[in-house]
Short mmCIF file of C-alpha atoms in Angstrom, two decimals:
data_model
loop_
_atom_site.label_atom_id
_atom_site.label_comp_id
_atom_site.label_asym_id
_atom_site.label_seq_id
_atom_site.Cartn_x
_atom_site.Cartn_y
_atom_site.Cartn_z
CA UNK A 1 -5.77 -8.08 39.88
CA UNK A 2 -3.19 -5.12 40.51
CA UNK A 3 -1.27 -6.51 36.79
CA UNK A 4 -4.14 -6.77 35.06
CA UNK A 5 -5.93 -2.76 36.77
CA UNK A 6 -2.13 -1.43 35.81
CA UNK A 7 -2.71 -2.77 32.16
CA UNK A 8 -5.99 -1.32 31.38
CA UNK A 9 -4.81 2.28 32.96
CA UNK A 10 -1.82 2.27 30.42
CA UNK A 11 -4.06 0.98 27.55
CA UNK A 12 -6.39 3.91 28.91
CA UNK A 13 -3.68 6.34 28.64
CA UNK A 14 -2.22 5.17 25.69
CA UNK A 15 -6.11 5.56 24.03
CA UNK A 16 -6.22 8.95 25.10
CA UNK A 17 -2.88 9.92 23.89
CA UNK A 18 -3.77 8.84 20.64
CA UNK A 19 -7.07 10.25 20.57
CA UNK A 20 -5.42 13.88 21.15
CA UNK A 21 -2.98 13.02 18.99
CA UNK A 22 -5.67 12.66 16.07
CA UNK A 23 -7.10 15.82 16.93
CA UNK A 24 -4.47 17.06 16.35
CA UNK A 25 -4.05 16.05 13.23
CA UNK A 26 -7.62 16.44 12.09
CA UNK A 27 -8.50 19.90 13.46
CA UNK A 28 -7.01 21.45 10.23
CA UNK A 29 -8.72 19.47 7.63
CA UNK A 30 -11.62 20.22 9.95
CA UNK A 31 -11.01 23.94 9.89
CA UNK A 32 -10.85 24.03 6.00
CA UNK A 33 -13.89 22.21 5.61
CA UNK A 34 -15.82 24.63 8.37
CA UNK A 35 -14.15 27.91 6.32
CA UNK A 36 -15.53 26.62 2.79
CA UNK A 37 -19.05 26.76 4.08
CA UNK A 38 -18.56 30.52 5.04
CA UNK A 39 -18.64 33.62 2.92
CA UNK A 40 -15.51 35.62 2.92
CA UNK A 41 -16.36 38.26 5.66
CA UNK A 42 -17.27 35.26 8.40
CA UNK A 43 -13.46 34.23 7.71
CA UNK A 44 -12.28 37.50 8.34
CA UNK A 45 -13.61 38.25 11.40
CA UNK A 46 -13.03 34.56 13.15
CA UNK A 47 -11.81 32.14 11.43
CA UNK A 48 -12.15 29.29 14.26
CA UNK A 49 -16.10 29.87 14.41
CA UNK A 50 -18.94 27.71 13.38
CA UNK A 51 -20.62 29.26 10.47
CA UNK A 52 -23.42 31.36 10.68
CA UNK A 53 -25.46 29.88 7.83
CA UNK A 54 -23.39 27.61 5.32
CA UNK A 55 -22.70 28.66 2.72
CA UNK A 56 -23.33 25.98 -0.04
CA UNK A 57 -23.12 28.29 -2.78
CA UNK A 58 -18.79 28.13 -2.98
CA UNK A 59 -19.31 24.87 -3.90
CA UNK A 60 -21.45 25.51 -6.99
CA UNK A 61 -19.14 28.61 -7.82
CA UNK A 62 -15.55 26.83 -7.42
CA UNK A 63 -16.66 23.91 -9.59
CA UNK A 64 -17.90 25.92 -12.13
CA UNK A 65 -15.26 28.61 -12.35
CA UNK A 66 -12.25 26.01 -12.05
CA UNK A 67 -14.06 23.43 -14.55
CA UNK A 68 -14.01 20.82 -11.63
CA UNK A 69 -14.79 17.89 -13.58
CA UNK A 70 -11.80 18.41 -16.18
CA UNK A 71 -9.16 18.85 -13.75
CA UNK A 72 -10.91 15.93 -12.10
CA UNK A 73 -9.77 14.11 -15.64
CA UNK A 74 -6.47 15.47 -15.79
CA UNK A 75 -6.36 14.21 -11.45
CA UNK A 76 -7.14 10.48 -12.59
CA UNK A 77 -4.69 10.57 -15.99
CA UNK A 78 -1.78 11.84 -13.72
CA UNK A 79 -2.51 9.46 -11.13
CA UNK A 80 -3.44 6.02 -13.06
CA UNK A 81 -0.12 6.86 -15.52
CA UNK A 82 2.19 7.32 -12.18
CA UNK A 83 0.70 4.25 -10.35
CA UNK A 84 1.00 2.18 -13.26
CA UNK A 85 4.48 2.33 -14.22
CA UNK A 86 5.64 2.46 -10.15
CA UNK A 87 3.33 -0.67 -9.88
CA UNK A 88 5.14 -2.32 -12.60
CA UNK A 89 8.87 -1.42 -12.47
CA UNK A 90 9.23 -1.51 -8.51
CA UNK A 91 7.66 -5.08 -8.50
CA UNK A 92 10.04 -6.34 -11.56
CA UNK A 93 12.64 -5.04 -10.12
CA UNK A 94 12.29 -6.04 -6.73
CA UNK A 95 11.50 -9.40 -8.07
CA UNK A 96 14.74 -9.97 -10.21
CA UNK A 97 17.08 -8.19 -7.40
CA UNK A 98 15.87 -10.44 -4.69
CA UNK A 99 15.89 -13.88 -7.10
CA UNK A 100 19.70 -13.39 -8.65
CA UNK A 101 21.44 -12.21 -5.58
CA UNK A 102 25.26 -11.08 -6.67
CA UNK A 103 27.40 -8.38 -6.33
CA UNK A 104 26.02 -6.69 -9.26
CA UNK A 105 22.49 -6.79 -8.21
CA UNK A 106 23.20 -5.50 -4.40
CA UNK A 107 24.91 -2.56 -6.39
CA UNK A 108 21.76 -2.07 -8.83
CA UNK A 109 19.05 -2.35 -5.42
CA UNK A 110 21.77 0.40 -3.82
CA UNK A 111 21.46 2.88 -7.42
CA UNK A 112 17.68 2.16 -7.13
CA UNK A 113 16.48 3.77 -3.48
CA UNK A 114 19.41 5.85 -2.93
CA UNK A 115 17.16 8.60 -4.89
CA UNK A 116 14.93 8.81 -1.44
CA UNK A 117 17.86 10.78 0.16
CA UNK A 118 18.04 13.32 -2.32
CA UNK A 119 15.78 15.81 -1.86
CA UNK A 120 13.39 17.10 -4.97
CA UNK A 121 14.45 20.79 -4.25
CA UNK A 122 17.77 20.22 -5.38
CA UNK A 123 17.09 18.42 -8.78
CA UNK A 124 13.89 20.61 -9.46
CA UNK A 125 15.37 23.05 -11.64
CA UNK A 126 17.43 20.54 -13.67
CA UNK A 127 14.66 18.86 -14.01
CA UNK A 128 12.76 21.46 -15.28
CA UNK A 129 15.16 22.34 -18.19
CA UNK A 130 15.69 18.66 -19.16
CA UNK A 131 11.70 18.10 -19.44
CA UNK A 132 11.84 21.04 -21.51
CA UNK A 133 14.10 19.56 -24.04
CA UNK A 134 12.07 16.15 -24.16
CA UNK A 135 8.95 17.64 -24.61
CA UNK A 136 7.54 16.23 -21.71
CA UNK A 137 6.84 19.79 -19.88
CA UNK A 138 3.39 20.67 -19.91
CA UNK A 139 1.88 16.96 -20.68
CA UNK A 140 0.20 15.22 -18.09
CA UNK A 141 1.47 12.01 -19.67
CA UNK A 142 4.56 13.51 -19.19
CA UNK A 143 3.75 14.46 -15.24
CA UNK A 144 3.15 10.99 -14.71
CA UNK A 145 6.26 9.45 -16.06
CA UNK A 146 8.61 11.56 -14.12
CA UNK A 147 6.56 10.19 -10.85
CA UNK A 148 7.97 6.58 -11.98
CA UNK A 149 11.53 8.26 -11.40
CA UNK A 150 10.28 9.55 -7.86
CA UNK A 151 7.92 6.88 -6.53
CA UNK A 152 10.21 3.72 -7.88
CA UNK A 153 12.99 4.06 -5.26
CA UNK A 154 10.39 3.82 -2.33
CA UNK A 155 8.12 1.26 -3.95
CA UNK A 156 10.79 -0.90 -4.83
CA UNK A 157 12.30 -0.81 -1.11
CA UNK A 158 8.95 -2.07 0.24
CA UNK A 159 8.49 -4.71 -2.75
CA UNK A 160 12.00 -6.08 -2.02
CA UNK A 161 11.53 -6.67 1.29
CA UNK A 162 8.12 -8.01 1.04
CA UNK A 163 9.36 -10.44 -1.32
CA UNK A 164 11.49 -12.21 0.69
CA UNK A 165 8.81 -13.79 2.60
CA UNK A 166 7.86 -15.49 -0.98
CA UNK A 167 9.35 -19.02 -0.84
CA UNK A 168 11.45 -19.34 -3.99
CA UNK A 169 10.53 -23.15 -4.22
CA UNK A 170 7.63 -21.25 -6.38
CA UNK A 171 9.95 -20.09 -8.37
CA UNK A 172 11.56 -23.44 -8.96
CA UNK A 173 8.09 -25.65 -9.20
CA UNK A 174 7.12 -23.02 -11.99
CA UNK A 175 10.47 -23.31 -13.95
CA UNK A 176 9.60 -26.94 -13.83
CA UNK A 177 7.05 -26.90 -15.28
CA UNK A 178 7.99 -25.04 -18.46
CA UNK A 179 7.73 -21.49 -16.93
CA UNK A 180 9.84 -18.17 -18.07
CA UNK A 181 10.91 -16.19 -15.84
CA UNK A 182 8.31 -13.65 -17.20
CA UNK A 183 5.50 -15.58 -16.63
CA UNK A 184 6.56 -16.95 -13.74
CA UNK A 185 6.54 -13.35 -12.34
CA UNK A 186 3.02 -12.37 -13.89
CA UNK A 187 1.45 -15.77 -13.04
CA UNK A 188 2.85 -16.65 -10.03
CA UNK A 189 4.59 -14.37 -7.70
CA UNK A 190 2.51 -10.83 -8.53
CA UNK A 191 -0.41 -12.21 -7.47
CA UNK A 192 1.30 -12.65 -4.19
CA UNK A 193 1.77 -9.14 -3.85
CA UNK A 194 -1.67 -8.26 -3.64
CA UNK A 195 -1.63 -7.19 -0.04
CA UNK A 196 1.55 -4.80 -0.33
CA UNK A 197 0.98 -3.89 -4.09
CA UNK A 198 -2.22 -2.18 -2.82
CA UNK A 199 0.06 -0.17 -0.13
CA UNK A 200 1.91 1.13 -2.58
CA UNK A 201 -0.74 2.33 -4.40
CA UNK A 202 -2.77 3.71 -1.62
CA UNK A 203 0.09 5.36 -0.64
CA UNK A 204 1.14 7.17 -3.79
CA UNK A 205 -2.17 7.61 -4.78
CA UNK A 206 -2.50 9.89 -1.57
CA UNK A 207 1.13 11.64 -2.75
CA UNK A 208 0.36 12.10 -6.33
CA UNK A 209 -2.99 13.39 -6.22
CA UNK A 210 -2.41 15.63 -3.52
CA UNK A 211 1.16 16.75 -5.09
CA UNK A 212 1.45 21.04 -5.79
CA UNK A 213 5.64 21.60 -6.34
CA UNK A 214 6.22 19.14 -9.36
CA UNK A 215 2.56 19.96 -11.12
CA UNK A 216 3.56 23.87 -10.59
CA UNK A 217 6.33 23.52 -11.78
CA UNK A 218 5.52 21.18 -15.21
CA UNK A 219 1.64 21.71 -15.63
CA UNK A 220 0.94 25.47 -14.67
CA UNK A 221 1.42 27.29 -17.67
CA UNK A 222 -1.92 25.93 -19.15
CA UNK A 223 -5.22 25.59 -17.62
CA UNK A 224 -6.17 22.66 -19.64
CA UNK A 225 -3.40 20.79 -18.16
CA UNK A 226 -3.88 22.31 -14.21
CA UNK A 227 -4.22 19.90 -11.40
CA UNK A 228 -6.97 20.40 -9.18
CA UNK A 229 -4.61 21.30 -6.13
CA UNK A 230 -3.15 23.82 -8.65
CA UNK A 231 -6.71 25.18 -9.09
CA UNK A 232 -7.28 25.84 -5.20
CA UNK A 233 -3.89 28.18 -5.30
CA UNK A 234 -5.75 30.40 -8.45
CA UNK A 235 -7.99 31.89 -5.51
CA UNK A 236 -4.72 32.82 -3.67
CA UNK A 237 -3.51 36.16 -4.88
CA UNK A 238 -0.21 38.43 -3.83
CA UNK A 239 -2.69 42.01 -2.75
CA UNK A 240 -6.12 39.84 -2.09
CA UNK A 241 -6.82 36.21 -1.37
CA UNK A 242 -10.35 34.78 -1.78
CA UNK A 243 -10.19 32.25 1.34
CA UNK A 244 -13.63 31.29 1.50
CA UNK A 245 -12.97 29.94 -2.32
CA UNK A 246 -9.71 28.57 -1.85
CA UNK A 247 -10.59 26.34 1.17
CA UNK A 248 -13.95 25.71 -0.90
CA UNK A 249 -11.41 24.34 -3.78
CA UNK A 250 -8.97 22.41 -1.41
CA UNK A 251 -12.35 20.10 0.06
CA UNK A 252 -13.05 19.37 -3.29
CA UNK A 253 -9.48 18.35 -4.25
CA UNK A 254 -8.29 16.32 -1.49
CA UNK A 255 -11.44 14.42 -0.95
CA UNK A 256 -11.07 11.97 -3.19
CA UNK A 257 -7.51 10.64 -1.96
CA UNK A 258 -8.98 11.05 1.53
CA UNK A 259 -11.96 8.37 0.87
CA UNK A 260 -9.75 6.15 -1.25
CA UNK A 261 -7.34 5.95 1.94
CA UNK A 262 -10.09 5.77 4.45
CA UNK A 263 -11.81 2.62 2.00
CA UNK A 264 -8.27 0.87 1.98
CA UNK A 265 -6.57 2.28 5.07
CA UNK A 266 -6.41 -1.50 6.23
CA UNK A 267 -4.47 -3.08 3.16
CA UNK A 268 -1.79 -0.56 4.21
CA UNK A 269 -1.26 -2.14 7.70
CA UNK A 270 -1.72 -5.59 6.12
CA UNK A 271 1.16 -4.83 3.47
CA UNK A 272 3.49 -3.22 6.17
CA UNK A 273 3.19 -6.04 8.68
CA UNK A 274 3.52 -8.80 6.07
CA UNK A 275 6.98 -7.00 4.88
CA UNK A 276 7.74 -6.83 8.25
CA UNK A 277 7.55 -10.44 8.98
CA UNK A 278 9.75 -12.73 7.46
CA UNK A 279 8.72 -16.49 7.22
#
């Protein structure tokens, strides 16, 4: 009785650690939310307070004066192109590395995620110039394939060792009967991935859409082509920032990723713990 009264005080603590822990985390997003339903003079004078009367209105202003809906479309374009081509390369990849172990391919799986130690800062401006010379600066097509070079190395990490709890007896009853190693990989083994190839895009949909550095820097220059986190920072200004519009701007931006991870927020744990688990 004293083992089991311990237990349920430390799962008791443990709750409540967690709980504040949240908090937190959520008071912010909270706060932004409570600031866009204020005018600008209610910020002001306390930011932390309830508003007086909300103030639906910013919402009706922002998405008119930042043409919501387009940079809503440009959002989605951005997104779909980068998730595609992670999606597809990081699973190939991770499927040919872990099938033909050799030398060769340990070196190849090394070049592949050593790009997560390298941090973005210190490539940005080279980056920059050689987009520039491609053509691909300014194009949201062209936004979205540089996120295959960023979100590959980190997809294909969590593919690779997810696949190693895929018996490659598959592979071999496949081959048998008449398979390629292409179909094979479409027919057979993606399907498999279901559970972890929805982590990764949960994941980097939640990066992608939410992204500011990488958009600023390739899709700024025209509006047409503006995110919608981009849009939020046209309310912030260098002698006067319009706060009640910018947080107004942010709600709208981030609340899409934010229900798409709360909808599939389980598929993430299910991916994780079945990469986790070898057998």
């Amino acid at each position: 009785m004293h083992t089991k009264a311990k237990k349920n005080i430390q799962k008791l603590l443990f709750f409540i650690i967690l709980t504040l822990a949240s908090l937190i985390y959520i008071y912010p997003v909270f706060l932004m939310f409570m600031n866009s339903l204020k005018p600008f003079g209610e910020i002001v004078r306390d930011a932390i307070a309830l508003p007086t009367l909300p103030e639906w209105a910013n919402y009706s202003y922002v998405i008119d004066k930042i043409n919501y809906f387009r940079l809503f479309g440009n959002n989605v374009i951005i997104t779909v192109t980068g998730i595609v081509g992670i999606v597809f390369f990081s699973s190939a990849a991770a499927y040919i590395l872990d099938r033909r172990t050799s030398r060769y391919t340990r070196i190849a799986y090394l070049i592949i995620i050593t790009p997560m130690l390298i941090p973005f800062q210190t490539i940005m401006i080279t980056l920059l110039k050689t987009m520039n010379i491609v053509h691909l600066s300014g194009s949201k097509l062209g936004l979205g394939f540089q996120y295959w070079g960023f979100g590959i190395p980190m997809a294909t990490f969590i593919y690779f060792n997810f696949m190693k709890t895929i018996p490659k007896e598959i592979d071999e009853s496949a081959r048998i009967d008449g398979a390629s190693t292409t179909v094979t990989f479409f027919s057979v083994i993606f399907p498999l991935l279901k559970s972890v190839t929805v982590t990764v895009i949960v994941l980097d949909v939640m990066w992608i859409w939410n992204d500011f550095l990488l958009p600023l820097l390739m899709v700024n220059s025209n509006n047409s082509t503006k995110t919608l986190v981009l849009a939020a920072y046209t309310f912030v200004g260098q002698m006067n920032t319009k706060w009640h519009f910018a947080m107004t701007a942010m709600v709208l931006a981030v609340t899409p990723s934010i229900l798409i991870f709360i909808f599939l927020q389980k598929y993430i744990v299910e991916g994780v713990v079945a990469g986790a688990v070898k057998g």
